Amino acid sequence: MSTTGFAMRHHTHTVTVSHADSMVRIGGSHPVVVQSMTNTDTVDALGTALQVKELAMAGSELVRITVNSPEAAAAVPYIREQLDKMGVYVPLVGDFHYNGHKLLTDYPDCAQALSKYRINPGNVGKGAKKDAQFAQMIEVAAKYDKPVRIGVNWGSLDQSVLARIMDDNAQRSAPWTAQQVMTEALIASALESAQAAQDIGLAENKIVISCKVSNVQDLVAVYQQLAQRCHYALHLGLTEAGMGSKGIVASTAALSVLLQQGIGDTIRVSLTPEPNGSRSTEVVVAQEILQTMGFRQFTPMVVACPGCGRTTSTVFQELASDIQTYLREQMPVWKNQYAGVEGMTVAVMGCVVNGPGESKHANIGISLPGTGETPAAPVFVDGERTVTLKGDNIAVEFQAIVQAYIEK
Ligand code: SF4
């Protein structure tokens, strides 16, 4: 059983982000979009293009790159060109802070090569310059017909907005808590900037909003209010989620609560990569959040039991892992070459207790022999027992059955 969740989806305007024939729609009733960000120096154009390709092949539907210097801005068109030559048409998003107004104005090729701009209202400038510099960026976006994400972050919140909200709070007969002040300041910064962008000439269907914090409960509170107060497409992400299992669990907890409530049109799982770890892990985690919740289907799902004292060998864990890796490698999302079988389930089970039952419910299942059982592994295809594998080549033979099923 699964739910789509879309019936209760918060209504948002659809924002289209495109490059060449690649068109990604964020918001409305469109599937929640997976995005990620490179961690290469953008000046290293080839290195950045290769990491964008890696992320796109893993399934990132948008990839953001930092544009932090004139050299980086100059590299952007070359990165785009390299990707196009590689046949990778994933839309690129430029991440701008402090000097974005100058870079977008001084490097028109960069402004055109990017498919979307991320603007942090807290890092646009101070005092009188702020409005002018923000307007400069929005005017470039309007000129080149590019959508923009107004990306507010608690770590770089516009201090003038925070000071104003705190002053207002001091006048209240029942003052807000510190969390309510924070929530209001984040939302006010995002919505006031979005309104300013509209006043300058950017349509509401060119605006995506995000208000990122690093605490799960704060993120949920902020986005619940944001959804009540606007219909801009919403980018969800727990910022500075952290490393390893902590980062994965924290992001999953926060995003799942909001997605289940119909809030969120695009997600990024911000993981600190392990030393020598793959950047694309964050893409896989984002996909798995959406797939396990039943919102999207990316690759066949591998169902595997945890193992227990009935399994004394590691054969079934290895087989489950091999099958998961094999299926993911066979189905690069960017090529979409096996579209239609993403929803299939493969069960790899460790013994007779739950093995046959779970295998029958999957499209393909194998029940490996547990301790003391006859050394034979029945295979089920579409609920029917088709063959029993024996011997040392069970893993290879089962993989061949899965491959044949996919091709059929
Ligand atoms: Fe243990 Fe068998 Fe259940 Fe797997 S299916 S957890 S091996 S009892």
XYZ file of C-alpha atoms and ligand atoms in Angstrom:
416
model
C 0.000 0.000 0.000
C 1.188 3.512 -0.646
C -0.228 7.006 -0.679
C 0.489 9.714 -3.199
C 0.118 12.514 -0.687
C -0.643 14.836 -3.584
C -4.334 15.060 -2.662
C -3.443 17.236 0.275
C -0.605 19.106 -1.454
C -0.301 22.780 -0.573
C -1.165 24.844 -3.651
C 1.797 26.639 -5.196
C 2.539 28.353 -8.482
C 4.444 26.233 -10.991
C 7.937 27.489 -11.744
C 9.630 26.166 -14.888
C 13.412 25.837 -14.913
C 14.802 24.893 -18.279
C 17.870 24.332 -20.366
C 17.660 23.234 -23.997
C 15.025 20.466 -24.095
C 15.363 19.771 -20.382
C 12.433 21.294 -18.525
C 11.943 20.923 -14.778
C 8.708 22.079 -13.195
C 8.670 23.003 -9.524
C 5.362 23.393 -7.721
C 1.721 23.019 -8.627
C 0.881 19.342 -8.838
C 4.245 18.415 -10.341
C 6.348 15.735 -8.651
C 8.664 16.976 -5.912
C 11.987 17.809 -7.587
C 15.341 16.511 -6.319
C 18.232 18.938 -6.401
C 21.775 19.132 -5.122
C 24.847 21.329 -5.116
C 28.469 20.889 -6.148
C 31.348 21.415 -3.724
C 34.030 22.009 -6.327
C 35.672 25.375 -6.928
C 33.610 26.705 -9.819
C 36.784 28.208 -11.301
C 37.801 24.580 -11.911
C 35.359 24.386 -14.786
C 36.100 20.834 -15.884
C 36.090 19.480 -12.334
C 32.793 21.239 -11.699
C 31.263 19.962 -14.946
C 32.261 16.417 -14.026
C 30.705 16.690 -10.584
C 27.521 18.187 -12.065
C 27.424 15.200 -14.393
C 27.895 12.784 -11.466
C 25.048 14.435 -9.556
C 22.798 14.490 -12.610
C 23.491 10.821 -13.324
C 22.615 10.007 -9.721
C 19.251 11.681 -10.312
C 19.652 15.341 -9.395
C 17.153 17.203 -11.543
C 18.713 20.608 -10.847
C 22.299 21.247 -9.824
C 23.428 24.410 -8.061
C 26.941 25.761 -8.339
C 28.452 28.596 -6.376
C 29.225 31.748 -8.342
C 31.346 33.717 -5.956
C 33.955 35.586 -7.993
C 34.564 37.071 -11.426
C 36.629 34.002 -12.302
C 33.777 31.704 -11.290
C 31.275 33.755 -13.288
C 33.596 33.576 -16.309
C 33.784 29.772 -15.921
C 30.018 29.207 -15.905
C 29.444 29.361 -19.702
C 32.342 26.935 -20.214
C 30.875 24.538 -17.624
C 27.539 24.683 -19.444
C 29.253 24.056 -22.767
C 31.165 21.055 -21.405
C 27.999 19.553 -19.976
C 26.148 20.012 -23.251
C 28.994 18.281 -25.076
C 28.639 15.373 -22.632
C 24.915 15.233 -23.313
C 24.060 16.364 -19.775
C 21.369 19.016 -20.027
C 20.510 19.328 -16.343
C 19.586 22.969 -15.579
C 22.254 24.836 -13.597
C 21.403 27.141 -10.708
C 23.836 29.888 -9.733
C 24.310 30.548 -6.011
C 25.009 34.242 -5.370
C 26.046 36.066 -2.209
C 27.445 39.586 -1.625
C 28.554 40.353 -5.187
C 25.798 38.697 -7.243
C 24.561 42.034 -8.574
C 27.968 42.781 -10.073
C 28.596 39.270 -11.401
C 25.210 38.965 -13.081
C 25.592 42.407 -14.653
C 29.263 42.166 -15.645
C 29.063 38.588 -16.970
C 26.005 38.361 -19.209
C 27.159 35.010 -20.636
C 27.076 33.622 -17.111
C 23.637 35.130 -16.488
C 22.345 33.472 -19.659
C 24.055 30.104 -19.171
C 22.422 29.649 -15.772
C 18.832 28.447 -15.681
C 17.963 29.898 -12.278
C 19.520 32.201 -9.700
C 19.571 31.737 -5.937
C 19.571 35.058 -4.114
C 20.064 35.294 -0.350
C 18.384 38.524 0.834
C 20.642 38.506 3.895
C 23.748 38.722 1.711
C 22.719 41.276 -0.884
C 24.097 44.355 0.792
C 23.449 46.687 3.665
C 21.567 49.966 4.158
C 20.752 52.055 1.134
C 22.695 49.766 -1.213
C 20.621 46.712 -0.373
C 17.490 47.580 -2.302
C 19.425 48.773 -5.339
C 21.609 45.665 -5.473
C 18.655 43.353 -5.009
C 16.799 45.193 -7.786
C 19.831 44.864 -10.054
C 19.743 41.067 -9.722
C 16.013 40.797 -10.216
C 16.219 43.001 -13.310
C 18.781 40.626 -14.830
C 16.495 37.676 -14.020
C 13.538 39.422 -15.663
C 15.648 40.420 -18.676
C 16.777 36.823 -19.340
C 13.489 35.280 -18.208
C 15.133 33.291 -15.421
C 13.411 32.109 -12.262
C 14.880 33.008 -8.909
C 14.976 31.356 -5.514
C 14.737 33.778 -2.642
C 16.804 31.653 -0.281
C 16.734 32.879 3.315
C 18.988 31.187 5.841
C 18.982 31.604 9.624
C 22.777 31.778 9.579
C 22.752 34.801 7.284
C 19.405 36.400 8.055
C 18.916 40.023 7.041
C 19.723 41.711 10.360
C 17.580 44.763 9.598
C 14.508 42.511 9.327
C 15.400 40.698 12.537
C 15.930 44.020 14.392
C 12.552 45.288 13.187
C 10.726 42.118 14.264
C 12.437 42.262 17.672
C 11.434 45.906 18.104
C 7.845 45.052 17.180
C 7.902 42.146 19.593
C 9.026 44.396 22.441
C 5.800 46.380 21.967
C 3.541 43.325 22.131
C 1.448 42.812 25.250
C 2.148 39.055 24.953
C 5.630 38.876 23.440
C 6.554 36.021 21.123
C 9.034 33.372 22.164
C 12.513 33.430 20.687
C 11.442 30.689 18.257
C 8.414 32.708 17.140
C 10.602 35.757 16.579
C 13.023 33.688 14.509
C 10.202 32.153 12.485
C 8.627 35.529 11.800
C 11.948 37.122 10.842
C 12.766 34.332 8.364
C 9.329 34.417 6.789
C 9.176 38.211 6.686
C 12.560 38.375 4.963
C 11.476 35.821 2.338
C 8.011 37.214 1.651
C 9.064 40.866 1.629
C 11.885 40.061 -0.805
C 9.531 38.039 -3.008
C 7.057 40.923 -3.055
C 9.879 43.330 -3.886
C 10.896 41.068 -6.774
C 7.319 41.077 -8.061
C 7.166 44.879 -7.751
C 10.317 45.087 -9.872
C 8.733 42.930 -12.564
C 9.348 39.254 -11.806
C 6.188 37.170 -12.094
C 5.089 35.062 -9.125
C 5.609 31.920 -11.210
C 9.288 32.850 -11.461
C 9.825 32.809 -7.714
C 10.740 29.920 -5.418
C 11.130 30.501 -1.675
C 13.212 28.784 0.953
C 13.751 29.514 4.663
C 16.408 27.144 5.927
C 17.359 26.444 9.519
C 19.386 23.628 11.051
C 16.916 22.453 13.721
C 14.200 19.985 12.735
C 11.378 21.424 14.870
C 12.217 24.988 13.805
C 12.189 23.994 10.141
C 8.787 22.345 10.471
C 7.362 25.416 12.260
C 8.766 27.835 9.675
C 7.472 25.939 6.633
C 4.051 25.262 8.125
C 3.598 29.015 8.533
C 5.153 29.795 5.180
C 2.670 27.482 3.488
C -0.223 29.221 5.211
C 0.950 32.642 4.092
C 1.943 32.259 0.449
C 1.579 30.270 -2.738
C 5.157 30.558 -3.945
C 6.803 27.254 -4.842
C 8.726 26.012 -1.795
C 12.255 24.614 -1.686
C 12.756 22.438 1.404
C 16.008 21.653 3.063
C 17.488 21.342 6.505
C 20.622 23.420 6.326
C 23.853 22.188 7.898
C 22.222 18.798 8.496
C 25.608 17.261 9.233
C 27.495 14.101 8.405
C 26.591 10.456 8.041
C 23.596 8.969 9.791
C 22.922 12.155 11.804
C 22.578 14.243 8.674
C 20.454 11.636 6.922
C 18.139 11.098 9.889
C 17.731 14.811 10.652
C 16.958 15.650 7.010
C 14.591 12.719 6.657
C 12.741 13.593 9.859
C 12.258 17.228 8.878
C 11.422 16.736 5.213
C 9.117 13.767 5.785
C 6.900 15.628 8.228
C 6.499 18.532 5.819
C 6.101 16.434 2.672
C 3.420 14.359 4.369
C 1.554 17.595 5.070
C 1.727 18.473 1.384
C 4.415 21.125 1.903
C 7.446 21.262 -0.371
C 7.962 21.327 -4.130
C 11.685 20.655 -4.366
C 14.113 19.213 -1.838
C 17.795 19.200 -1.188
C 19.393 16.972 1.434
C 22.442 18.942 2.591
C 24.914 16.338 3.766
C 28.492 16.991 4.731
C 30.310 14.362 2.661
C 32.397 11.807 4.511
C 36.125 12.094 3.714
C 36.459 10.429 0.286
C 32.669 9.955 0.291
C 30.557 10.496 -2.791
C 28.820 13.832 -3.272
C 25.924 12.045 -4.925
C 24.928 10.365 -1.625
C 22.721 13.374 -0.929
C 20.857 12.758 -4.187
C 20.308 9.090 -3.360
C 19.005 10.012 0.103
C 16.620 12.626 -1.334
C 15.297 10.092 -3.840
C 14.879 7.457 -1.157
C 12.932 9.853 1.068
C 10.502 10.535 -1.773
C 10.331 6.914 -2.903
C 9.878 5.297 0.491
C 7.103 7.780 1.260
C 5.379 6.841 -1.967
C 5.622 10.283 -3.605
C 7.884 9.280 -6.488
C 9.402 6.193 -8.060
C 13.018 6.337 -9.165
C 14.473 2.846 -9.156
C 13.173 -0.594 -8.272
C 12.918 -0.910 -4.505
C 14.895 -3.649 -2.808
C 13.131 -5.104 0.211
C 15.535 -7.009 2.464
C 15.069 -8.470 5.902
C 17.507 -7.362 8.608
C 18.801 -10.891 9.218
C 18.907 -12.600 12.596
C 20.195 -15.755 14.260
C 18.572 -17.809 11.526
C 21.150 -16.526 9.051
C 24.700 -17.445 9.845
C 26.236 -16.441 6.523
C 26.377 -12.998 4.921
C 25.204 -14.300 1.546
C 21.839 -12.649 1.664
C 23.153 -9.256 2.869
C 25.707 -9.315 0.047
C 23.061 -10.313 -2.455
C 20.698 -7.543 -1.302
C 23.495 -5.001 -1.532
C 24.651 -6.270 -4.944
C 21.114 -6.192 -6.333
C 20.528 -2.647 -5.006
C 23.784 -1.428 -6.576
C 23.118 -3.301 -9.802
C 19.619 -1.870 -10.202
C 20.764 1.665 -9.509
C 23.613 1.371 -12.010
C 21.308 -0.093 -14.630
C 18.807 2.717 -14.304
C 20.529 6.094 -14.540
C 17.669 8.506 -14.086
C 19.105 11.024 -16.506
C 18.857 8.527 -19.342
C 15.498 7.186 -18.181
C 16.259 4.089 -20.193
C 14.104 1.780 -18.128
C 11.181 4.126 -17.591
C 8.194 2.147 -16.462
C 9.866 -0.369 -14.180
C 10.910 2.150 -11.513
C 8.019 1.001 -9.348
C 9.031 -2.642 -9.244
C 10.051 -4.288 -5.998
C 12.747 -6.898 -5.500
C 12.749 -8.875 -2.241
C 15.903 -10.501 -0.887
C 15.048 -12.478 2.243
C 17.146 -14.490 4.693
C 15.040 -17.516 5.588
C 11.753 -19.340 5.305
C 10.011 -17.402 8.118
C 9.155 -14.302 6.061
C 11.026 -15.145 2.870
C 8.354 -16.766 0.694
C 5.590 -14.396 1.872
C 7.554 -11.224 1.240
C 8.927 -12.624 -2.048
C 5.425 -13.345 -3.328
C 4.396 -9.732 -2.688
C 7.357 -8.388 -4.680
C 7.721 -8.431 -8.465
C 10.730 -10.670 -7.982
C 11.762 -12.277 -4.717
C 14.253 -14.777 -3.471
C 14.117 -16.609 -0.167
C 17.617 -17.696 0.773
C 18.093 -20.683 3.063
C 18.527 -19.935 6.753
C 20.419 -22.057 9.265
C 19.355 -25.690 9.163
C 17.198 -25.248 6.059
C 17.656 -27.179 2.832
C 20.314 -25.256 0.825
C 17.926 -24.070 -1.843
C 16.578 -20.608 -2.704
C 13.106 -20.462 -4.253
C 12.566 -17.518 -6.618
C 9.163 -15.907 -7.080
C 8.215 -13.835 -10.122
C 4.966 -11.875 -9.987
C 3.804 -13.979 -7.054
C 4.540 -17.378 -8.628
C 7.359 -19.692 -7.631
C 9.299 -20.134 -10.863
C 12.639 -21.727 -10.063
C 14.735 -22.878 -7.113
C 18.381 -21.869 -7.193
C 21.105 -24.008 -5.641
C 24.867 -24.080 -5.443
C 27.518 -21.374 -5.456
C 26.118 -19.173 -8.223
C 22.827 -18.154 -6.656
C 23.714 -14.438 -6.686
C 24.714 -14.406 -10.364
C 21.713 -16.464 -11.443
C 19.289 -14.297 -9.482
C 20.810 -11.153 -10.989
C 20.220 -12.645 -14.452
C 16.560 -13.288 -13.583
C 16.161 -9.659 -12.457
C 17.832 -8.426 -15.657
C 15.590 -10.605 -17.823
C 12.516 -9.298 -16.003
C 13.538 -5.676 -16.560
C 14.232 -6.265 -20.245
C 10.948 -8.080 -20.731
Fe 15.486 -13.620 10.388
Fe 14.258 -15.054 8.481
Fe 13.082 -12.810 9.453
Fe 15.222 -12.618 7.875
S 13.213 -13.479 7.286
S 14.902 -11.537 9.818
S 16.412 -14.376 8.483
S 13.510 -14.688 10.581
